[in-house]
Coordinates of C-alpha atoms in Angstrom, one line a residue:
M1 CA 191.9 30.9 123.3
S2 CA 188.6 30.6 123.1
L3 CA 188.7 27.5 126.0
S4 CA 190.3 30.5 128.0
R5 CA 187.9 33.0 127.6
T6 CA 184.8 30.5 128.2
R7 CA 186.7 29.7 131.7
S8 CA 187.0 33.3 132.6
R9 CA 183.4 34.2 131.4
T10 CA 182.1 30.8 133.4
L11 CA 184.3 32.1 136.3
A12 CA 183.1 35.4 136.8
A13 CA 179.4 34.5 136.1
V14 CA 179.9 32.0 139.3
G15 CA 182.0 35.1 141.3
F16 CA 178.9 37.0 140.9
L17 CA 176.2 34.3 141.5
A18 CA 178.1 33.7 144.7
A19 CA 178.2 37.4 145.7
T20 CA 174.5 37.9 145.4
G21 CA 173.7 34.6 147.3
L22 CA 175.6 36.3 150.2
F23 CA 173.8 39.6 149.8
L24 CA 170.7 38.3 149.9
T25 CA 171.3 36.1 152.4
A26 CA 172.9 38.8 154.8
C27 CA 169.8 41.0 154.0
D28 CA 167.6 38.7 156.2
P29 CA 169.1 37.7 159.6
D30 CA 166.0 35.0 159.5
A31 CA 166.9 33.4 156.5
A32 CA 170.9 32.7 158.0
A33 CA 169.4 31.2 160.8
G34 CA 167.3 28.6 159.1
S35 CA 163.7 30.4 161.0
D36 CA 161.0 29.0 159.2
A37 CA 158.9 32.0 160.5
P38 CA 158.0 34.7 157.9
S39 CA 158.8 38.3 160.1
P40 CA 156.3 41.0 159.1
A41 CA 157.6 43.5 156.9
G42 CA 157.1 46.9 159.2
A43 CA 158.6 44.8 162.5
S44 CA 161.2 42.3 163.2
A45 CA 161.3 39.4 165.0
S46 CA 163.6 41.0 167.7
P47 CA 163.2 44.3 169.1
D48 CA 166.9 44.7 169.3
S49 CA 168.2 43.7 166.0
S50 CA 170.7 46.3 164.3
A51 CA 168.4 46.2 160.9
P52 CA 167.2 49.9 160.4
A53 CA 164.1 51.1 161.1
P54 CA 161.2 51.0 158.4
S55 CA 160.5 54.7 156.9
G56 CA 158.0 56.7 159.0
S57 CA 158.5 54.3 162.5
P58 CA 158.9 55.9 165.4
A59 CA 162.9 55.1 165.5
A60 CA 162.9 56.6 162.1
S61 CA 161.9 60.3 163.3
G62 CA 163.7 60.5 166.4
G63 CA 167.2 61.8 167.0
A64 CA 170.8 62.0 165.8
D65 CA 170.6 58.5 165.6
S66 CA 167.8 56.9 163.3
S67 CA 168.3 53.5 165.1
E68 CA 167.4 54.8 168.5
P69 CA 163.8 55.8 169.6
P70 CA 163.1 59.3 170.7
A71 CA 163.8 60.0 174.4
G72 CA 161.3 59.5 176.9
S73 CA 159.3 57.2 174.2
D74 CA 159.7 53.9 176.3
G75 CA 157.2 53.6 179.2
T76 CA 153.4 52.5 180.2
L77 CA 151.1 54.8 178.3
S78 CA 147.2 55.0 178.7
G79 CA 144.5 56.8 176.5
T80 CA 142.2 56.8 173.8
L81 CA 143.9 54.2 170.8
T82 CA 143.8 56.1 167.5
F83 CA 144.6 53.9 163.6
L84 CA 147.1 55.0 161.4
A85 CA 148.2 52.0 159.4
P86 CA 148.1 48.2 159.4
G87 CA 150.0 47.7 162.7
K88 CA 151.2 51.0 163.6
L89 CA 148.9 52.9 166.2
L90 CA 148.6 55.8 168.3
V91 CA 147.8 56.3 171.7
G92 CA 147.8 59.7 173.0
E93 CA 150.4 61.7 171.0
R94 CA 152.7 58.7 171.0
A95 CA 152.9 56.0 167.5
F96 CA 154.0 52.7 168.1
W97 CA 154.0 49.3 166.3
V98 CA 152.6 46.1 167.3
A99 CA 154.6 43.0 167.0
E100 CA 153.4 39.3 166.1
D101 CA 154.6 38.5 170.1
T102 CA 152.8 41.7 171.4
V103 CA 150.1 40.7 174.2
I104 CA 146.7 41.9 173.5
Q105 CA 144.0 41.7 176.3
G106 CA 140.5 43.1 176.0
G107 CA 136.8 42.5 175.7
D108 CA 135.8 45.1 173.9
I109 CA 138.9 44.4 171.2
C110 CA 137.5 41.0 170.6
G111 CA 135.2 38.6 172.1
D112 CA 133.0 39.6 175.1
P113 CA 132.7 42.4 176.6
E114 CA 131.6 41.7 180.0
T115 CA 134.9 40.0 180.4
A116 CA 137.6 42.9 179.7
G117 CA 140.8 41.4 181.0
A118 CA 140.2 37.8 180.0
E119 CA 140.3 37.1 175.7
K120 CA 143.4 37.3 173.9
C121 CA 143.3 39.3 171.1
T122 CA 145.0 39.3 167.5
A123 CA 147.0 42.2 165.9
D124 CA 143.7 42.6 163.2
D125 CA 141.4 42.5 166.0
L126 CA 143.4 45.3 167.4
D127 CA 143.5 47.2 164.3
A128 CA 139.9 46.9 163.7
A129 CA 138.9 47.9 167.1
A130 CA 141.2 50.6 166.5
E131 CA 139.5 52.1 163.2
A132 CA 136.0 51.8 165.2
G133 CA 137.4 54.5 167.8
N134 CA 136.5 55.4 171.0
L135 CA 138.7 52.5 173.0
T136 CA 140.7 53.5 175.7
V137 CA 143.9 51.2 175.9
E138 CA 147.1 50.7 178.3
V139 CA 149.8 50.2 176.2
T140 CA 153.8 49.0 177.3
I141 CA 155.9 50.4 174.7
K142 CA 159.9 49.2 174.3
K143 CA 161.8 50.9 171.4
G144 CA 158.5 51.9 169.7
I145 CA 157.1 47.9 169.4
A146 CA 154.2 47.9 172.0
G147 CA 154.8 44.5 174.2
R148 CA 151.3 44.6 175.8
V149 CA 148.2 46.2 175.1
T150 CA 145.2 46.0 177.3
Q151 CA 141.5 47.5 177.3
K152 CA 141.3 49.5 180.3

């Protein structure tokens, strides 16, 4: 009888571990695809993913379906850049996220202010410039994520 009990406990443990492994893989689509690049905590690698938006993100605060951004949130906006949190900025009254693939250009953001459009900058450079204040930019936003940020 003890042999049967041991087998049933082993089978239950193996089943639990298999279910846990499947659950953890299902939570991270990059792990299932075998991607080596980690995705940032606030933004997914693909803006079209069906993962829920982070709490406090523009998509989470809009409409009845929280997976969609509020109406009229996409487009190109110009204004003064304001720092909210790392990777989350504000232009005018519109908050947006900065992803790894966001194109950021401007001499006042990083590099030489004399060459305003030539410098390619990082998200950290953009955060630092926004914290310093007084930077006017043009931002192209799609689904709450900036595709392009250019110094004006």
